[in-house]
PDB file of C-alpha atoms and ligand atoms in Angstrom:
ATOM      1  CA  MET A   1       6.316   7.853  13.112  1.00 96.00           C
ATOM      2  CA  GLN A   2       8.376  10.975  14.185  1.00 97.00           C
ATOM      3  CA  ARG A   3       9.980  13.273  11.718  1.00 98.00           C
ATOM      4  CA  THR A   4      13.631  13.237  12.523  1.00 98.00           C
ATOM      5  CA  PRO A   5      15.670  15.869  10.373  1.00 97.00           C
ATOM      6  CA  GLU A   6      18.947  14.900   8.361  1.00 96.00           C
ATOM      7  CA  PRO A   7      21.607  17.119   7.014  1.00 95.00           C
ATOM      8  CA  GLU A   8      20.551  20.201   4.955  1.00 97.00           C
ATOM      9  CA  LEU A   9      23.456  20.524   2.660  1.00 96.00           C
ATOM     10  CA  MET A  10      25.337  16.350   1.093  1.00 95.00           C
ATOM     11  CA  GLU A  11      28.623  18.284   1.391  1.00 94.00           C
ATOM     12  CA  GLY A  12      30.475  14.582   1.757  1.00 92.00           C
ATOM     13  CA  GLN A  13      32.994  13.996  -0.653  1.00 92.00           C
ATOM     14  CA  GLU A  14      31.983  10.334  -0.586  1.00 92.00           C
ATOM     15  CA  GLN A  15      28.236  11.061  -0.197  1.00 92.00           C
ATOM     16  CA  ALA A  16      27.985  13.092  -3.730  1.00 94.00           C
ATOM     17  CA  LEU A  17      30.356  10.935  -5.382  1.00 93.00           C
ATOM     18  CA  ALA A  18      28.069   7.622  -4.319  1.00 92.00           C
ATOM     19  CA  TYR A  19      24.858   9.916  -5.444  1.00 93.00           C
ATOM     20  CA  ALA A  20      26.727  10.766  -8.555  1.00 92.00           C
ATOM     21  CA  ALA A  21      27.448   6.983  -9.638  1.00 93.00           C
ATOM     22  CA  ALA A  22      23.872   6.324  -8.979  1.00 94.00           C
ATOM     23  CA  ASP A  23      21.542   4.788 -11.519  1.00 93.00           C
ATOM     24  CA  PHE A  24      18.311   6.949 -10.821  1.00 95.00           C
ATOM     25  CA  SER A  25      17.262   6.958 -14.594  1.00 96.00           C
ATOM     26  CA  VAL A  26      13.677   5.207 -14.256  1.00 95.00           C
ATOM     27  CA  GLY A  27      12.920   7.522 -11.383  1.00 95.00           C
ATOM     28  CA  ASP A  28      14.250  10.654 -13.103  1.00 97.00           C
ATOM     29  CA  GLN A  29      12.775  10.401 -16.351  1.00 97.00           C
ATOM     30  CA  ALA A  30       9.978   8.980 -14.360  1.00 97.00           C
ATOM     31  CA  LEU A  31       9.440  12.787 -13.052  1.00 97.00           C
ATOM     32  CA  VAL A  32      10.144  14.625 -16.601  1.00 98.00           C
ATOM     33  CA  ASP A  33       7.178  12.934 -17.801  1.00 98.00           C
ATOM     34  CA  ARG A  34       5.074  13.914 -15.570  1.00 98.00           C
ATOM     35  CA  MET A  35       5.672  17.299 -15.554  1.00 98.00           C
ATOM     36  CA  VAL A  36       5.194  16.814 -18.961  1.00 97.00           C
ATOM     37  CA  GLN A  37       1.565  15.429 -18.771  1.00 98.00           C
ATOM     38  CA  LEU A  38       0.941  18.048 -15.782  1.00 98.00           C
ATOM     39  CA  PHE A  39       1.568  20.882 -18.324  1.00 98.00           C
ATOM     40  CA  PRO A  40       1.598  19.940 -22.129  1.00 96.00           C
ATOM     41  CA  ALA A  41       2.258  23.687 -22.973  1.00 96.00           C
ATOM     42  CA  GLY A  42       5.438  23.248 -21.873  1.00 97.00           C
ATOM     43  CA  LEU A  43       7.793  24.545 -18.927  1.00 98.00           C
ATOM     44  CA  GLY A  44       8.214  28.540 -20.187  1.00 98.00           C
ATOM     45  CA  THR A  45      11.590  29.837 -21.486  1.00 98.00           C
ATOM     46  CA  SER A  46      13.038  29.851 -17.431  1.00 98.00           C
ATOM     47  CA  VAL A  47      13.216  26.820 -15.239  1.00 98.00           C
ATOM     48  CA  VAL A  48      14.480  27.010 -11.355  1.00 98.00           C
ATOM     49  CA  ASP A  49      15.421  23.081 -10.152  1.00 98.00           C
ATOM     50  CA  LEU A  50      16.068  23.633  -6.519  1.00 98.00           C
ATOM     51  CA  GLY A  51      18.530  21.486  -4.518  1.00 98.00           C
ATOM     52  CA  CYS A  52      20.185  20.131  -8.099  1.00 98.00           C
ATOM     53  CA  GLY A  53      22.728  18.042  -7.134  1.00 97.00           C
ATOM     54  CA  PRO A  54      24.634  16.541 -10.194  1.00 97.00           C
ATOM     55  CA  GLY A  55      22.033  17.832 -12.168  1.00 98.00           C
ATOM     56  CA  ASN A  56      20.068  14.750 -12.914  1.00 97.00           C
ATOM     57  CA  ILE A  57      17.113  16.684 -13.587  1.00 98.00           C
ATOM     58  CA  SER A  58      18.685  19.770 -14.751  1.00 98.00           C
ATOM     59  CA  PHE A  59      19.866  18.013 -18.024  1.00 98.00           C
ATOM     60  CA  ARG A  60      17.238  15.665 -18.770  1.00 98.00           C
ATOM     61  CA  LEU A  61      14.344  18.771 -17.953  1.00 98.00           C
ATOM     62  CA  VAL A  62      16.704  21.035 -20.465  1.00 97.00           C
ATOM     63  CA  ASP A  63      16.594  17.843 -23.313  1.00 97.00           C
ATOM     64  CA  ARG A  64      12.949  17.619 -22.792  1.00 97.00           C
ATOM     65  CA  PHE A  65      12.071  21.425 -23.470  1.00 96.00           C
ATOM     66  CA  PRO A  66      14.279  22.728 -26.132  1.00 95.00           C
ATOM     67  CA  ASP A  67      12.711  26.284 -25.582  1.00 94.00           C
ATOM     68  CA  ALA A  68      13.495  26.880 -21.578  1.00 97.00           C
ATOM     69  CA  LYS A  69      17.165  27.733 -20.153  1.00 98.00           C
ATOM     70  CA  VAL A  70      17.363  25.997 -16.686  1.00 98.00           C
ATOM     71  CA  LEU A  71      19.779  26.795 -13.177  1.00 98.00           C
ATOM     72  CA  GLY A  72      20.029  24.496 -11.258  1.00 98.00           C
ATOM     73  CA  ILE A  73      21.490  25.522  -7.548  1.00 98.00           C
ATOM     74  CA  ASP A  74      22.758  23.316  -5.029  1.00 98.00           C
ATOM     75  CA  GLY A  75      24.375  24.592  -1.685  1.00 98.00           C
ATOM     76  CA  ALA A  76      26.483  21.821  -1.428  1.00 98.00           C
ATOM     77  CA  ALA A  77      30.182  22.684  -3.797  1.00 97.00           C
ATOM     78  CA  ALA A  78      30.445  18.139  -3.562  1.00 97.00           C
ATOM     79  CA  MET A  79      27.159  17.830  -4.878  1.00 97.00           C
ATOM     80  CA  LEU A  80      27.645  20.639  -7.933  1.00 97.00           C
ATOM     81  CA  ALA A  81      31.243  19.350  -9.357  1.00 97.00           C
ATOM     82  CA  PRO A  82      30.023  16.079 -11.389  1.00 96.00           C
ATOM     83  CA  ALA A  83      27.507  18.340 -13.056  1.00 97.00           C
ATOM     84  CA  LEU A  84      29.674  21.404 -13.513  1.00 98.00           C
ATOM     85  CA  GLN A  85      32.209  18.628 -15.033  1.00 97.00           C
ATOM     86  CA  LYS A  86      29.136  16.853 -17.329  1.00 97.00           C
ATOM     87  CA  LEU A  87      27.984  20.572 -18.483  1.00 98.00           C
ATOM     88  CA  SER A  88      32.111  21.806 -19.496  1.00 98.00           C
ATOM     89  CA  HIS A  89      31.450  18.088 -21.654  1.00 97.00           C
ATOM     90  CA  ARG A  90      28.324  18.876 -23.581  1.00 96.00           C
ATOM     91  CA  PRO A  91      29.509  22.374 -24.618  1.00 96.00           C
ATOM     92  CA  ALA A  92      26.123  22.881 -26.741  1.00 96.00           C
ATOM     93  CA  LEU A  93      24.117  22.694 -23.910  1.00 97.00           C
ATOM     94  CA  GLN A  94      26.229  25.654 -22.347  1.00 96.00           C
ATOM     95  CA  PRO A  95      23.464  28.665 -22.995  1.00 96.00           C
ATOM     96  CA  ARG A  96      20.736  26.694 -22.328  1.00 98.00           C
ATOM     97  CA  LEU A  97      22.012  25.763 -18.891  1.00 98.00           C
ATOM     98  CA  ARG A  98      24.005  26.735 -15.938  1.00 98.00           C
ATOM     99  CA  PHE A  99      24.702  26.169 -12.082  1.00 98.00           C
ATOM    100  CA  GLU A 100      25.091  28.192  -8.965  1.00 98.00           C
ATOM    101  CA  ARG A 101      26.218  27.389  -5.545  1.00 98.00           C
ATOM    102  CA  ARG A 102      23.555  28.920  -4.177  1.00 98.00           C
ATOM    103  CA  CYS A 103      22.085  27.977  -0.468  1.00 98.00           C
ATOM    104  CA  LEU A 104      17.925  28.438   0.216  1.00 98.00           C
ATOM    105  CA  PRO A 105      17.053  30.846   1.733  1.00 98.00           C
ATOM    106  CA  ASP A 106      18.145  33.484  -1.188  1.00 97.00           C
ATOM    107  CA  PRO A 107      16.539  36.707  -1.220  1.00 94.00           C
ATOM    108  CA  SER A 108      19.458  38.010  -4.011  1.00 95.00           C
ATOM    109  CA  LEU A 109      18.443  34.518  -6.819  1.00 93.00           C
ATOM    110  CA  LEU A 110      16.730  36.563  -9.239  1.00 87.00           C
ATOM    111  CA  GLU A 111      13.223  36.193  -9.523  1.00 87.00           C
ATOM    112  CA  GLY A 112      10.986  35.596 -13.033  1.00 95.00           C
ATOM    113  CA  PHE A 113      11.080  31.686 -13.736  1.00 98.00           C
ATOM    114  CA  THR A 114       8.325  30.224 -15.848  1.00 98.00           C
ATOM    115  CA  ALA A 115       9.113  27.148 -13.879  1.00 98.00           C
ATOM    116  CA  VAL A 116      10.196  25.656 -10.210  1.00 98.00           C
ATOM    117  CA  VAL A 117      11.017  22.042 -10.141  1.00 98.00           C
ATOM    118  CA  SER A 118      12.912  20.356  -7.240  1.00 98.00           C
ATOM    119  CA  ASN A 119      13.120  16.756  -6.522  1.00 98.00           C
ATOM    120  CA  SER A 120      14.453  15.452  -3.350  1.00 98.00           C
ATOM    121  CA  LEU A 121      15.469  18.941  -1.716  1.00 98.00           C
ATOM    122  CA  LEU A 122      12.319  18.854   0.772  1.00 98.00           C
ATOM    123  CA  HIS A 123      13.138  16.462   3.390  1.00 98.00           C
ATOM    124  CA  HIS A 124      16.413  18.037   3.503  1.00 98.00           C
ATOM    125  CA  LEU A 125      15.214  20.807   4.786  1.00 98.00           C
ATOM    126  CA  HIS A 126      14.807  21.798   8.529  1.00 98.00           C
ATOM    127  CA  ASP A 127      12.354  24.539   7.479  1.00 98.00           C
ATOM    128  CA  PRO A 128      10.120  23.704   4.845  1.00 98.00           C
ATOM    129  CA  ALA A 129       9.055  26.981   5.305  1.00 98.00           C
ATOM    130  CA  VAL A 130      12.072  27.512   2.876  1.00 98.00           C
ATOM    131  CA  LEU A 131      11.302  26.066  -0.317  1.00 98.00           C
ATOM    132  CA  TRP A 132       7.785  27.425  -0.456  1.00 98.00           C
ATOM    133  CA  ARG A 133       8.993  30.680   0.349  1.00 98.00           C
ATOM    134  CA  ALA A 134      11.515  30.493  -3.031  1.00 98.00           C
ATOM    135  CA  VAL A 135       8.713  28.934  -4.875  1.00 98.00           C
ATOM    136  CA  ARG A 136       6.729  32.031  -4.135  1.00 96.00           C
ATOM    137  CA  GLN A 137       9.929  34.458  -4.598  1.00 96.00           C
ATOM    138  CA  LEU A 138      10.889  33.061  -7.778  1.00 97.00           C
ATOM    139  CA  GLY A 139       8.030  32.070  -9.988  1.00 98.00           C
ATOM    140  CA  VAL A 140       6.212  34.526 -12.231  1.00 97.00           C
ATOM    141  CA  SER A 141       2.574  34.562 -11.995  1.00 97.00           C
ATOM    142  CA  GLY A 142       1.169  31.534 -14.118  1.00 98.00           C
ATOM    143  CA  ALA A 143       4.865  29.249 -13.223  1.00 98.00           C
ATOM    144  CA  CYS A 144       4.802  26.021 -13.468  1.00 98.00           C
ATOM    145  CA  VAL A 145       5.472  24.312  -9.704  1.00 98.00           C
ATOM    146  CA  TYR A 146       6.601  20.902  -9.530  1.00 98.00           C
ATOM    147  CA  ILE A 147       7.930  19.387  -6.690  1.00 98.00           C
ATOM    148  CA  LYS A 148       8.820  15.586  -5.976  1.00 98.00           C
ATOM    149  CA  ASP A 149       9.684  14.311  -2.602  1.00 98.00           C
ATOM    150  CA  LEU A 150       9.861  11.205   0.052  1.00 98.00           C
ATOM    151  CA  ARG A 151       6.734  10.773   1.801  1.00 98.00           C
ATOM    152  CA  ARG A 152       7.740   9.111   5.255  1.00 98.00           C
ATOM    153  CA  PRO A 153       6.543   5.978   6.374  1.00 98.00           C
ATOM    154  CA  GLU A 154       4.330   5.116   9.389  1.00 98.00           C
ATOM    155  CA  SER A 155       7.030   3.771  10.867  1.00 98.00           C
ATOM    156  CA  PRO A 156      10.887   2.450  11.002  1.00 98.00           C
ATOM    157  CA  GLN A 157       9.806  -1.201  10.363  1.00 98.00           C
ATOM    158  CA  ALA A 158       8.386   0.269   6.750  1.00 98.00           C
ATOM    159  CA  VAL A 159      11.436   2.372   6.240  1.00 98.00           C
ATOM    160  CA  LEU A 160      13.688  -0.727   6.074  1.00 97.00           C
ATOM    161  CA  ALA A 161      11.196  -2.793   4.065  1.00 97.00           C
ATOM    162  CA  LEU A 162      11.640  -0.138   1.495  1.00 98.00           C
ATOM    163  CA  GLN A 163      15.462   0.356   1.927  1.00 97.00           C
ATOM    164  CA  GLN A 164      15.303  -3.160   1.777  1.00 96.00           C
ATOM    165  CA  ARG A 165      13.161  -3.489  -1.618  1.00 96.00           C
ATOM    166  CA  TYR A 166      14.559  -0.154  -3.865  1.00 95.00           C
ATOM    167  CA  LEU A 167      18.239  -0.474  -2.549  1.00 93.00           C
ATOM    168  CA  ALA A 168      19.665  -3.493  -0.800  1.00 93.00           C
ATOM    169  CA  ASP A 169      22.205  -3.907  -3.331  1.00 91.00           C
ATOM    170  CA  ALA A 170      23.724   0.247  -2.784  1.00 92.00           C
ATOM    171  CA  PRO A 171      26.563   1.438  -1.430  1.00 93.00           C
ATOM    172  CA  SER A 172      26.335   1.507   2.009  1.00 94.00           C
ATOM    173  CA  VAL A 173      26.493   5.712   2.094  1.00 93.00           C
ATOM    174  CA  LEU A 174      23.953   5.583  -0.700  1.00 95.00           C
ATOM    175  CA  GLN A 175      21.567   2.713   2.019  1.00 96.00           C
ATOM    176  CA  HIS A 176      22.069   5.133   5.200  1.00 95.00           C
ATOM    177  CA  ASP A 177      21.099   7.635   3.217  1.00 95.00           C
ATOM    178  CA  TYR A 178      18.052   6.787   1.971  1.00 97.00           C
ATOM    179  CA  ILE A 179      17.056   5.578   5.552  1.00 97.00           C
ATOM    180  CA  ALA A 180      17.984   8.769   7.322  1.00 97.00           C
ATOM    181  CA  SER A 181      16.229  10.669   4.165  1.00 98.00           C
ATOM    182  CA  LEU A 182      13.189   8.416   4.781  1.00 98.00           C
ATOM    183  CA  HIS A 183      12.508   9.291   8.718  1.00 98.00           C
ATOM    184  CA  ALA A 184      13.439  13.299   7.728  1.00 98.00           C
ATOM    185  CA  ALA A 185      10.504  12.865   5.309  1.00 98.00           C
ATOM    186  CA  PHE A 186       7.033  14.504   5.206  1.00 98.00           C
ATOM    187  CA  THR A 187       3.612  13.319   5.265  1.00 98.00           C
ATOM    188  CA  PRO A 188       1.324  14.407   2.694  1.00 98.00           C
ATOM    189  CA  GLU A 189      -0.945  16.277   5.369  1.00 98.00           C
ATOM    190  CA  GLU A 190       2.240  17.680   6.953  1.00 98.00           C
ATOM    191  CA  VAL A 191       3.023  19.334   3.384  1.00 98.00           C
ATOM    192  CA  THR A 192      -0.764  20.444   2.752  1.00 98.00           C
ATOM    193  CA  GLN A 193       0.047  22.047   6.203  1.00 98.00           C
ATOM    194  CA  GLN A 194       2.636  23.813   4.947  1.00 98.00           C
ATOM    195  CA  LEU A 195       1.318  25.210   1.985  1.00 98.00           C
ATOM    196  CA  GLN A 196      -1.622  26.826   3.656  1.00 98.00           C
ATOM    197  CA  GLU A 197       0.748  28.649   6.129  1.00 98.00           C
ATOM    198  CA  ALA A 198       2.507  29.817   3.153  1.00 98.00           C
ATOM    199  CA  GLY A 199      -0.744  30.971   1.320  1.00 98.00           C
ATOM    200  CA  LEU A 200      -0.056  28.278  -1.651  1.00 98.00           C
ATOM    201  CA  ALA A 201      -2.560  25.550  -0.842  1.00 98.00           C
ATOM    202  CA  ASP A 202      -5.355  27.620  -3.186  1.00 97.00           C
ATOM    203  CA  GLN A 203      -2.351  27.287  -6.348  1.00 98.00           C
ATOM    204  CA  LEU A 204      -0.711  23.860  -5.659  1.00 98.00           C
ATOM    205  CA  GLN A 205      -2.123  20.240  -5.052  1.00 98.00           C
ATOM    206  CA  VAL A 206      -1.016  17.510  -3.119  1.00 98.00           C
ATOM    207  CA  ALA A 207      -0.316  13.597  -3.259  1.00 98.00           C
ATOM    208  CA  SER A 208       0.628  10.783  -2.491  1.00 98.00           C
ATOM    209  CA  LEU A 209       2.313   9.046  -5.575  1.00 97.00           C
ATOM    210  CA  ASP A 210       3.798   5.077  -5.744  1.00 96.00           C
ATOM    211  CA  ASP A 211       4.624   3.761  -2.335  1.00 96.00           C
ATOM    212  CA  ARG A 212       7.541   6.209  -1.422  1.00 97.00           C
ATOM    213  CA  TYR A 213       6.697   9.477  -2.733  1.00 98.00           C
ATOM    214  CA  LEU A 214       4.833  12.680  -2.461  1.00 98.00           C
ATOM    215  CA  GLU A 215       4.356  15.796  -5.419  1.00 98.00           C
ATOM    216  CA  VAL A 216       2.854  18.787  -4.979  1.00 98.00           C
ATOM    217  CA  TRP A 217       1.851  20.567  -8.121  1.00 98.00           C
ATOM    218  CA  GLY A 218       0.048  23.525  -9.608  1.00 98.00           C
ATOM    219  CA  ARG A 219       0.710  27.333 -11.468  1.00 98.00           C
ATOM    220  CA  LEU A 220       0.948  30.155  -8.995  1.00 98.00           C
ATOM    221  CA  PHE A 221      -1.194  32.903  -9.439  1.00 94.00           C
TER     222      PHE A 221
HETATM  223  C1  SAM B 301      18.675  13.664  -2.284  1.00 82.81           C
HETATM  224  S1  SAM B 301      19.306  15.658  -2.817  1.00 82.81           S
HETATM  225  C2  SAM B 301      18.703  15.386  -4.271  1.00 82.81           C
HETATM  226  C3  SAM B 301      19.584  15.907  -5.942  1.00 82.81           C
HETATM  227  C4  SAM B 301      18.891  16.374  -7.043  1.00 82.81           C
HETATM  228  N1  SAM B 301      17.505  16.835  -6.844  1.00 82.81           N
HETATM  229  C5  SAM B 301      18.681  14.641  -8.247  1.00 82.81           C
HETATM  230  O1  SAM B 301      17.041  14.684  -7.767  1.00 82.81           O
HETATM  231  O2  SAM B 301      19.149  14.058  -8.067  1.00 82.81           O
HETATM  232  C6  SAM B 301      19.243  16.871  -2.354  1.00 82.81           C
HETATM  233  C7  SAM B 301      20.250  18.243  -2.235  1.00 82.81           C
HETATM  234  O3  SAM B 301      19.603  19.250  -2.239  1.00 82.81           O
HETATM  235  C8  SAM B 301      20.708  20.158  -1.559  1.00 82.81           C
HETATM  236  N2  SAM B 301      19.894  20.927  -0.333  1.00 82.81           N
HETATM  237  C9  SAM B 301      19.755  20.936   0.890  1.00 82.81           C
HETATM  238  N3  SAM B 301      19.878  21.592   1.549  1.00 82.81           N
HETATM  239  C10 SAM B 301      19.997  22.346   0.738  1.00 82.81           C
HETATM  240  C11 SAM B 301      19.607  24.147   0.538  1.00 82.81           C
HETATM  241  N4  SAM B 301      19.215  25.648   1.430  1.00 82.81           N
HETATM  242  N5  SAM B 301      19.716  24.774  -0.426  1.00 82.81           N
HETATM  243  C12 SAM B 301      20.651  24.127  -1.821  1.00 82.81           C
HETATM  244  N6  SAM B 301      20.574  23.223  -1.715  1.00 82.81           N
HETATM  245  C13 SAM B 301      20.369  22.646  -0.858  1.00 82.81           C
HETATM  246  C14 SAM B 301      21.723  19.129  -1.283  1.00 82.81           C
HETATM  247  O4  SAM B 301      22.825  19.709  -0.809  1.00 82.81           O
HETATM  248  C15 SAM B 301      21.658  17.846  -2.255  1.00 82.81           C
HETATM  249  O5  SAM B 301      22.523  17.833  -3.413  1.00 82.81           O
END
């Protein structure tokens, strides 16, 4: 099945509210647990969460890694709004957690992060090289990198089967987004090619995960 890109930024109010209200806790916690497994010595002192949306992963990271400051960035104000609201209710976190509206590519983003993390951003990007350039731009030598995303199924029928299995009872806007996202996602082979073109193939590795994800991880030289 050919890739069909979807809009990059999630700027719709209904879309953003439905996303923020959905319960992704099992998958989000699995992502953080996987990072602990891959990087048992921790993520260092500064983590950037690219395409952070409502901050589900950013909040978990700051809770799980108490030595780290976390910056979540997203280009969509509607998606960032719930993150900022939640942070306002947790003032104790404010010295260590920030959210900024920024759209990648953003050459003005300060570099020097000890970890670069992203969940479900890659498939939104019309040009996937934007993510790999951001990884190189932002991470220090030795930085931990963990990227998780959907992987594109082989057929439209396989897309619908996943939607039925995982989102049959979700609001229709989320079901629509999920189908569009699976069509927009990349395959592990395509991501391997992207890493080669970005000069990252010897630093990051790609693998399929479960029945619908792929993950990319490693350390920058
Ligand atoms: C599916 S959401 C994932 C949100 C979050 N990472 C999570 O796991 O819940 C993808 C997010 O990427 C953001 N995004 C897409 N393209 C972007 C870009 N070029 N720069 C910054 N954010 C972008 C969208 O606005 C959206 O909030």
